[in-house]
mmCIF file of C-alpha atoms in Angstrom:
data_model
loop_
_atom_site.group_PDB
_atom_site.id
_atom_site.type_symbol
_atom_site.label_atom_id
_atom_site.label_comp_id
_atom_site.label_asym_id
_atom_site.label_seq_id
_atom_site.Cartn_x
_atom_site.Cartn_y
_atom_site.Cartn_z
ATOM 1 C CA MET A 32 13.491 32.911 3.161
ATOM 2 C CA ARG A 33 9.971 31.982 4.255
ATOM 3 C CA ARG A 34 10.364 28.198 4.109
ATOM 4 C CA LYS A 35 13.356 27.912 6.415
ATOM 5 C CA GLN A 36 13.189 24.126 6.470
ATOM 6 C CA CYS A 37 14.187 24.110 2.783
ATOM 7 C CA GLN A 38 17.130 26.467 3.199
ATOM 8 C CA VAL A 39 20.573 25.144 2.255
ATOM 9 C CA THR A 40 23.456 26.729 4.149
ATOM 10 C CA ASP A 41 26.246 24.185 3.687
ATOM 11 C CA PRO A 42 28.778 25.822 1.300
ATOM 12 C CA GLU A 43 29.735 22.460 -0.210
ATOM 13 C CA ALA A 44 26.105 21.601 -0.965
ATOM 14 C CA ILE A 45 25.555 25.014 -2.568
ATOM 15 C CA THR A 46 28.695 24.661 -4.675
ATOM 16 C CA GLU A 47 27.544 21.200 -5.769
ATOM 17 C CA ILE A 48 24.242 22.636 -7.046
ATOM 18 C CA LEU A 49 26.076 25.393 -8.917
ATOM 19 C CA ARG A 50 28.514 22.926 -10.468
ATOM 20 C CA ARG A 51 25.843 20.435 -11.514
ATOM 21 C CA CYS A 52 23.893 22.986 -13.512
ATOM 22 C CA THR A 53 25.058 23.961 -16.985
ATOM 23 C CA VAL A 54 22.660 26.815 -17.733
ATOM 24 C CA GLY A 55 21.746 29.701 -15.458
ATOM 25 C CA ARG A 56 19.389 32.627 -15.910
ATOM 26 C CA LEU A 57 20.889 36.090 -15.642
ATOM 27 C CA ALA A 58 18.646 39.067 -14.896
ATOM 28 C CA THR A 59 20.002 42.489 -15.785
ATOM 29 C CA ILE A 60 18.234 45.842 -15.613
ATOM 30 C CA GLY A 61 17.085 47.020 -19.027
ATOM 31 C CA ILE A 62 17.252 50.591 -20.237
ATOM 32 C CA ASP A 63 13.451 50.722 -19.818
ATOM 33 C CA GLY A 64 13.770 49.713 -16.149
ATOM 34 C CA TYR A 65 12.361 46.227 -16.698
ATOM 35 C CA PRO A 66 14.306 43.055 -15.847
ATOM 36 C CA TYR A 67 15.962 41.452 -18.873
ATOM 37 C CA ILE A 68 16.542 37.719 -18.408
ATOM 38 C CA THR A 69 18.849 35.622 -20.557
ATOM 39 C CA PRO A 70 19.985 32.004 -20.215
ATOM 40 C CA VAL A 71 23.770 31.632 -20.147
ATOM 41 C CA ASN A 72 26.228 28.761 -20.036
ATOM 42 C CA TYR A 73 28.370 29.473 -17.014
ATOM 43 C CA ALA A 74 31.053 28.208 -14.668
ATOM 44 C CA PHE A 75 31.240 28.720 -10.926
ATOM 45 C CA TRP A 76 34.934 29.258 -10.297
ATOM 46 C CA GLY A 77 36.832 30.893 -7.469
ATOM 47 C CA GLY A 78 33.652 32.071 -5.780
ATOM 48 C CA SER A 79 32.290 33.957 -8.819
ATOM 49 C CA VAL A 80 29.990 33.080 -11.712
ATOM 50 C CA TYR A 81 31.584 33.456 -15.150
ATOM 51 C CA PHE A 82 30.144 33.405 -18.650
ATOM 52 C CA HIS A 83 31.309 34.619 -22.028
ATOM 53 C CA CYS A 84 29.372 36.750 -24.461
ATOM 54 C CA ALA A 85 29.664 39.088 -27.419
ATOM 55 C CA ARG A 86 31.314 42.433 -26.843
ATOM 56 C CA LYS A 87 28.102 44.237 -27.800
ATOM 57 C CA GLY A 88 24.469 43.437 -27.176
ATOM 58 C CA GLU A 89 21.581 44.178 -24.840
ATOM 59 C CA LYS A 90 22.937 42.069 -21.982
ATOM 60 C CA THR A 91 26.390 43.679 -22.164
ATOM 61 C CA ASP A 92 24.913 47.158 -22.523
ATOM 62 C CA ASN A 93 22.765 46.591 -19.434
ATOM 63 C CA ILE A 94 25.758 45.430 -17.380
ATOM 64 C CA LEU A 95 27.849 48.413 -18.417
ATOM 65 C CA ARG A 96 25.021 50.799 -17.547
ATOM 66 C CA ASP A 97 24.043 49.132 -14.251
ATOM 67 C CA PRO A 98 26.093 46.208 -12.904
ATOM 68 C CA LYS A 99 23.460 44.990 -10.425
ATOM 69 C CA VAL A 100 22.289 41.523 -11.473
ATOM 70 C CA CYS A 101 20.476 38.462 -10.209
ATOM 71 C CA PHE A 102 21.496 34.950 -11.258
ATOM 72 C CA GLU A 103 19.439 31.777 -10.783
ATOM 73 C CA VAL A 104 20.018 28.062 -11.310
ATOM 74 C CA ASP A 105 17.780 25.117 -10.530
ATOM 75 C CA ILE A 106 17.788 21.350 -10.714
ATOM 76 C CA PRO A 107 14.277 19.908 -11.121
ATOM 77 C CA LEU A 108 14.179 16.515 -9.429
ATOM 78 C CA ALA A 109 10.812 14.768 -9.382
ATOM 79 C CA TYR A 110 7.262 15.936 -9.986
ATOM 80 C CA LEU A 111 4.788 14.384 -7.563
ATOM 81 C CA ASP A 112 1.718 13.809 -9.726
ATOM 82 C CA THR A 113 -1.930 13.101 -8.923
ATOM 83 C CA HIS A 114 -1.404 9.323 -9.068
ATOM 84 C CA PHE A 115 0.339 9.499 -5.687
ATOM 85 C CA GLU A 116 -2.933 10.388 -3.942
ATOM 86 C CA PRO A 117 -5.662 10.313 -6.618
ATOM 87 C CA THR A 118 -8.487 11.080 -4.174
ATOM 88 C CA LYS A 119 -6.958 14.413 -3.151
ATOM 89 C CA PRO A 120 -7.365 17.692 -5.112
ATOM 90 C CA ALA A 121 -4.922 18.540 -7.880
ATOM 91 C CA CYS A 122 -3.336 21.271 -5.766
ATOM 92 C CA GLN A 123 -1.540 18.479 -3.866
ATOM 93 C CA VAL A 124 0.859 17.955 -6.797
ATOM 94 C CA HIS A 125 4.380 19.186 -6.172
ATOM 95 C CA GLN A 126 7.793 19.717 -7.776
ATOM 96 C CA PHE A 127 10.909 18.753 -5.808
ATOM 97 C CA TYR A 128 14.058 20.674 -6.710
ATOM 98 C CA HIS A 129 17.345 22.331 -5.762
ATOM 99 C CA SER A 130 17.902 26.031 -6.525
ATOM 100 C CA VAL A 131 20.371 28.841 -5.940
ATOM 101 C CA ILE A 132 19.741 32.579 -6.318
ATOM 102 C CA ILE A 133 22.679 34.986 -6.385
ATOM 103 C CA ARG A 134 22.585 38.760 -6.159
ATOM 104 C CA GLY A 135 25.702 40.660 -7.059
ATOM 105 C CA LYS A 136 27.462 42.938 -9.485
ATOM 106 C CA ALA A 137 28.609 41.911 -12.949
ATOM 107 C CA GLU A 138 31.774 43.210 -14.530
ATOM 108 C CA ILE A 139 33.667 42.670 -17.759
ATOM 109 C CA VAL A 140 36.868 40.791 -16.905
ATOM 110 C CA GLU A 141 39.861 42.807 -18.081
ATOM 111 C CA ASP A 142 42.638 40.873 -16.336
ATOM 112 C CA LEU A 143 44.046 38.469 -18.952
ATOM 113 C CA GLN A 144 45.011 35.761 -16.480
ATOM 114 C CA GLU A 145 41.550 35.760 -14.909
ATOM 115 C CA LYS A 146 39.907 35.775 -18.342
ATOM 116 C CA VAL A 147 41.907 32.766 -19.535
ATOM 117 C CA GLY A 148 41.238 30.946 -16.257
ATOM 118 C CA ALA A 149 37.507 31.614 -16.533
ATOM 119 C CA LEU A 150 37.380 30.382 -20.140
ATOM 120 C CA ASN A 151 39.168 27.185 -19.138
ATOM 121 C CA ALA A 152 36.729 26.770 -16.241
ATOM 122 C CA LEU A 153 33.874 27.099 -18.742
ATOM 123 C CA MET A 154 35.444 24.437 -20.953
ATOM 124 C CA ALA A 155 35.927 22.119 -17.979
ATOM 125 C CA SER A 156 32.280 22.595 -16.968
ATOM 126 C CA HIS A 157 30.768 21.924 -20.382
ATOM 127 C CA GLU A 158 33.139 19.963 -22.623
ATOM 128 C CA LYS A 159 32.538 16.226 -22.297
ATOM 129 C CA ILE A 160 35.257 15.117 -24.741
ATOM 130 C CA GLU A 161 38.713 14.699 -23.266
ATOM 131 C CA GLY A 162 41.892 15.835 -24.958
ATOM 132 C CA TYR A 163 40.848 19.313 -26.100
ATOM 133 C CA SER A 164 43.494 22.021 -26.133
ATOM 134 C CA ALA A 165 43.573 24.298 -23.121
ATOM 135 C CA ILE A 166 42.968 27.988 -23.735
ATOM 136 C CA THR A 167 46.001 30.242 -23.358
ATOM 137 C CA LYS A 168 46.512 33.979 -23.548
ATOM 138 C CA ASP A 169 47.567 33.471 -27.178
ATOM 139 C CA THR A 170 44.366 31.671 -28.201
ATOM 140 C CA GLU A 171 42.749 33.802 -30.894
ATOM 141 C CA ALA A 172 39.239 33.628 -29.419
ATOM 142 C CA VAL A 173 40.379 35.196 -26.139
ATOM 143 C CA ALA A 174 40.676 38.632 -27.705
ATOM 144 C CA SER A 175 37.407 38.422 -29.620
ATOM 145 C CA CYS A 176 34.996 37.613 -26.782
ATOM 146 C CA SER A 177 34.018 39.189 -23.512
ATOM 147 C CA VAL A 178 34.082 37.317 -20.230
ATOM 148 C CA VAL A 179 31.762 38.525 -17.487
ATOM 149 C CA ALA A 180 32.189 37.817 -13.785
ATOM 150 C CA VAL A 181 29.294 38.019 -11.356
ATOM 151 C CA ARG A 182 30.775 38.914 -7.972
ATOM 152 C CA VAL A 183 28.524 37.402 -5.324
ATOM 153 C CA GLU A 184 27.121 39.842 -2.755
ATOM 154 C CA SER A 185 24.365 37.628 -1.375
ATOM 155 C CA LEU A 186 23.262 34.087 -2.023
ATOM 156 C CA SER A 187 20.364 31.866 -1.033
ATOM 157 C CA ALA A 188 19.821 28.200 -1.778
ATOM 158 C CA LYS A 189 16.903 25.809 -1.365
ATOM 159 C CA SER A 190 16.333 22.090 -1.602
ATOM 160 C CA ASP A 191 12.641 21.250 -1.628
ATOM 161 C CA LEU A 192 12.547 17.629 -0.451
ATOM 162 C CA ALA A 193 9.225 17.296 1.387
ATOM 163 C CA GLN A 194 10.739 18.593 4.633
ATOM 164 C CA LYS A 195 7.309 19.726 5.906
ATOM 165 C CA LYS A 196 5.870 16.217 5.666
ATOM 166 C CA ASP A 197 5.939 13.733 8.521
ATOM 167 C CA ASP A 198 8.271 10.749 8.272
ATOM 168 C CA ALA A 199 5.542 8.310 7.256
ATOM 169 C CA THR A 200 4.416 10.519 4.362
ATOM 170 C CA ARG A 201 7.984 11.091 3.240
ATOM 171 C CA GLN A 202 8.551 7.351 3.224
ATOM 172 C CA ARG A 203 5.431 6.852 1.071
ATOM 173 C CA ILE A 204 6.553 9.575 -1.346
ATOM 174 C CA ALA A 205 10.009 8.022 -1.633
ATOM 175 C CA ASP A 206 8.546 4.561 -2.246
ATOM 176 C CA TYR A 207 6.195 5.938 -4.916
ATOM 177 C CA LEU A 208 8.957 7.797 -6.739
ATOM 178 C CA GLU A 209 11.309 4.829 -6.573
ATOM 179 C CA GLN A 210 8.660 2.558 -8.065
ATOM 180 C CA ARG A 211 7.666 5.093 -10.744
ATOM 181 C CA ASN A 212 11.341 5.488 -11.731
ATOM 182 C CA LEU A 213 11.137 8.498 -14.043
ATOM 183 C CA PRO A 214 14.238 10.679 -14.582
ATOM 184 C CA GLY A 215 15.018 12.426 -11.296
ATOM 185 C CA ASP A 216 12.846 10.083 -9.218
ATOM 186 C CA GLY A 217 15.770 8.046 -7.877
ATOM 187 C CA GLU A 218 17.697 11.010 -6.497
ATOM 188 C CA ALA A 219 14.541 12.580 -5.086
ATOM 189 C CA ALA A 220 13.531 9.316 -3.407
ATOM 190 C CA ARG A 221 16.952 8.887 -1.802
ATOM 191 C CA ARG A 222 16.923 12.422 -0.435
ATOM 192 C CA ILE A 223 13.281 12.430 0.663
ATOM 193 C CA ARG A 224 13.505 9.279 2.770
ATOM 194 C CA PRO A 225 13.533 10.243 6.473
ATOM 195 C CA GLY A 226 17.027 11.182 7.614
ATOM 196 C CA MET A 227 18.363 11.575 4.054
ATOM 197 C CA THR A 228 17.684 15.236 3.133
ATOM 198 C CA LYS A 229 21.329 16.308 2.901
#
């Protein structure tokens, strides 16, 4: 990673990013050799990424032909617009964010216990209404869908929070974002303030 100051290495912080996101982008290798990217609802569970899909389709065909995949998630925080420093050129604008990129191999989950566990992890990640019925091995939908696991081989994570700026500039950015108060500004401001990047 070129911008080492943005690198996230704390496993808990990386897991938090993965658990906060609800949609990730999966890149498989198409039959024509080009990357094929699809957004998927996913769960990060037991150290692997899981999603469910149809038994047939381009994504599944790609995985069966070549299991090497890349998976990416990101959390956009705040966009620093030209109003922060209106006398400076537009190239000074910036997006603050968290991101994780995973490289690994994808496989269709055949073990019934793992499949049921992954489907319940997906429900827990996405269902906001309490009281739904847990999935069991006898649930009809279990047999009709595929569950894919991405086994992590390498992982990198970044949090871009103005780490290259001096403390005075970071304080000004945080104050500006806090006053602007758009979605994401509050979290970005808290993390950008000097001494608060974790």
